[in-house]
Short mmCIF file of C-alpha atoms in Angstrom, two decimals:
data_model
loop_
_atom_site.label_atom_id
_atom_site.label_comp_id
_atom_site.label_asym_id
_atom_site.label_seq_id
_atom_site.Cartn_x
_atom_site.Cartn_y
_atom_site.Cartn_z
CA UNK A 13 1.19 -2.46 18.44
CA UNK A 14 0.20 -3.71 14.64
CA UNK A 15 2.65 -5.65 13.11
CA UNK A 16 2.17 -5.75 9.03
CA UNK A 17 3.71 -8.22 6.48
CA UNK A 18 4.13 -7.88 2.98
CA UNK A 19 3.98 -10.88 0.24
CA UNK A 20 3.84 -11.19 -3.08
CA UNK A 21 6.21 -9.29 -5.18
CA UNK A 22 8.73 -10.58 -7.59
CA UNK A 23 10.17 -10.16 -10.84
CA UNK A 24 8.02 -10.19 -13.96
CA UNK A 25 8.48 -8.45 -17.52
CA UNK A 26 6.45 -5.33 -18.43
CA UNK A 27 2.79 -5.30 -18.97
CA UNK A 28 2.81 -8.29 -16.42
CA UNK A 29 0.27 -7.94 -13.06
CA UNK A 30 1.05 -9.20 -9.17
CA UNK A 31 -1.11 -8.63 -6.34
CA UNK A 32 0.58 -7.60 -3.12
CA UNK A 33 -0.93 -8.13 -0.01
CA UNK A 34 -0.38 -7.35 4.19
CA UNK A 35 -1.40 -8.76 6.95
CA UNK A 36 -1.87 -7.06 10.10
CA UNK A 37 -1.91 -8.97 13.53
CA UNK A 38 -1.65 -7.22 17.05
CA UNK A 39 -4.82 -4.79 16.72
CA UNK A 40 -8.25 -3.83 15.45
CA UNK A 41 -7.32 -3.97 11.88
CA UNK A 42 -10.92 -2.80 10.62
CA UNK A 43 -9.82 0.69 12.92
CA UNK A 44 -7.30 1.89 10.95
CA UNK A 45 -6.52 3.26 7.71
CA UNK A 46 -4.26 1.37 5.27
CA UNK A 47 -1.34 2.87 2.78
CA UNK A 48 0.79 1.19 -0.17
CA UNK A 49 4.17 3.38 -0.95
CA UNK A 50 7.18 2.39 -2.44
CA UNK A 51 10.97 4.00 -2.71
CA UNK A 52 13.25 2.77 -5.49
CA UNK A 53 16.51 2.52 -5.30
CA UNK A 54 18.38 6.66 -4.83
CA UNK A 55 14.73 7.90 -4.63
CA UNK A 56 12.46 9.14 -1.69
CA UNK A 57 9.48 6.94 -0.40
CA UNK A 58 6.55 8.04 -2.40
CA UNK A 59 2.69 7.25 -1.85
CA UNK A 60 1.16 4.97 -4.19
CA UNK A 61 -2.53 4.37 -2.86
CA UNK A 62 -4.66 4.04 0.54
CA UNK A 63 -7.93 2.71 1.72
CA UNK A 64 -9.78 4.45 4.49
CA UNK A 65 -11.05 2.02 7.59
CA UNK A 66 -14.20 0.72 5.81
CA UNK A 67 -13.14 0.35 2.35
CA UNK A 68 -15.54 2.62 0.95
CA UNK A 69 -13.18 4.99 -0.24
CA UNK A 70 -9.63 5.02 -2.21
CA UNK A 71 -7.30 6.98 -3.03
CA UNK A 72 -4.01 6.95 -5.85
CA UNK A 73 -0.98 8.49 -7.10
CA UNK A 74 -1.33 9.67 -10.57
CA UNK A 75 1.41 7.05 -11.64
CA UNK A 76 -1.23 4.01 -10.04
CA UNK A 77 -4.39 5.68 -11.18
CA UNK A 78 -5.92 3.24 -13.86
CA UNK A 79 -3.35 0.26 -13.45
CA UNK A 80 -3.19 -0.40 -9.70
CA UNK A 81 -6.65 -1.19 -7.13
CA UNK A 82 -6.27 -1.37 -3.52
CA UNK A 83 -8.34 -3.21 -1.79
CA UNK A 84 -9.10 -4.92 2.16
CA UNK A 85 -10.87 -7.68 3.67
CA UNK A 86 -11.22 -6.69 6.97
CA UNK A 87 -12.22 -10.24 7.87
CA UNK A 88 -9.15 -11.83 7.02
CA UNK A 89 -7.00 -8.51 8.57
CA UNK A 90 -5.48 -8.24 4.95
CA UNK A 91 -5.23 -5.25 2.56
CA UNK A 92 -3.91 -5.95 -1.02
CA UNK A 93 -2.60 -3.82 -3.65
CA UNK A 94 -3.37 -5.45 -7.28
CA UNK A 95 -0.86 -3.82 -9.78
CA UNK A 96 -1.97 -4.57 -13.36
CA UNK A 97 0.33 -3.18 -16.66
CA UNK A 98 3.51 -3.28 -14.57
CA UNK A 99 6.00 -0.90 -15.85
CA UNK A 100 9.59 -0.65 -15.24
CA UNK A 101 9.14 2.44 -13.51
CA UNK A 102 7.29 0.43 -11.25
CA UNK A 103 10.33 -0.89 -9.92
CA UNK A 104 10.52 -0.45 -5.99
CA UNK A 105 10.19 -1.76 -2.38
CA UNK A 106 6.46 -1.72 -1.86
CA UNK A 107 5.18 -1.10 1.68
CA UNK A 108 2.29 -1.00 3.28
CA UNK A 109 1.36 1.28 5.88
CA UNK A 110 -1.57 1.57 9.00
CA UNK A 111 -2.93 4.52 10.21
CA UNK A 112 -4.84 5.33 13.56
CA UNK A 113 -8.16 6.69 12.47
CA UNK A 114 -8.40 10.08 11.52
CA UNK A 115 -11.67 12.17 10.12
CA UNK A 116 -9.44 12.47 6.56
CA UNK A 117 -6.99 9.46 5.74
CA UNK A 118 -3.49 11.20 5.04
CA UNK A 119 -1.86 10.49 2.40
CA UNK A 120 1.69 11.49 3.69
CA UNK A 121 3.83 8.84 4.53
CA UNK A 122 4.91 10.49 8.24
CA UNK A 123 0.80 10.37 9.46
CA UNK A 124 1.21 6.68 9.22
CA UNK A 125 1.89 4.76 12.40
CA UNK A 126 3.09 1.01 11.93
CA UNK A 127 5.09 -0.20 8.49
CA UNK A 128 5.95 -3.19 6.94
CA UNK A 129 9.21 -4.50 6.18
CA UNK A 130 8.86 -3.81 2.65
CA UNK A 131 8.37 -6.60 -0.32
CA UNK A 132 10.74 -5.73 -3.73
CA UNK A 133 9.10 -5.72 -6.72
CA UNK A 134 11.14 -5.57 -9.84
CA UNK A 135 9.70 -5.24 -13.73
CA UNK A 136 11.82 -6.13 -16.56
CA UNK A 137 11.93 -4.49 -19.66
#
C-alpha cells in the first residue's frame, strides 16, 4: 500500500508560481509511475502531467504544456509539480497519483492505483 501526500498549494494572484509536491511512504517509490490531475469545482478530474518510474520521460496536458514541469527525486520518495504563470483557470484540487509499472505510463486517471488527498490551489484574478 503507498500512501501519497500533497503540500504546497495556496492562494496567489495570476501570473504567480507554487511548486506542489507528494510524498510517498509504504512502497518502492522509484517502481511506479507518478500523475498530477486536478478537478475544479462542477468539473470532472482531468490529467495535468506524469512522470514515468525513472524520470526520463514526461508527459502534459495542453493547458500545462509550457507553464507547468513535473519532476521526482526518487531519493527523497517525492515527485513535485512546479506551476509557473498561474492562471485562474488553474483553479483546482491538485492530486497526485502512483501507478504500478506498466510498459506505457497511462495517462487516464482510472490506470492509477493509490491517490492523494488532494491540495487546493486557488489563483486570483
Amino acid at each position: 500500500q503507498v500512501h501519497l501526500v500533497e503540500s504546497g498549494g495556496g492562494l496567489v494572484q495570476a501570473g504567480a508560481s507554487l511548486r506542489l509536491s507528494c510524498v510517498a511512504s509504504g512502497g518502492t517509490f522509484s517502481s511506479y509511475g507518478m500523475g498530477w490531475f486536478r478537478q475544479a469545482p462542477g468539473k470532472e478530474r482531468e490529467f495535468v502531467a506524469a512522470i514515468i518510474w525513472s524520470g526520463t520521460d514526461t508527459y502534459y496536458s495542453d493547458s500545462a504544456k509550457g507553464r507547468f514541469t513535473i519532476s521526482r527525486d526518487n531519493a527523497k520518495n517525492t515527485a513535485y509539480l512546479q506551476m509557473n504563470s498561474l492562471k485562474p483557470e488553474d483553479t483546482a484540487v491538485y492530486y497526485c497519483a502512483a501507478q504500478r509499472w506498466r510498459p506505457i505510463i497511462s495517462l487516464l486517471d482510472y490506470d492509477y492505483d493509490y491517490w492523494g488527498q488532494g491540495t487546493q490551489v486557488s489563483v486570483s484574478s
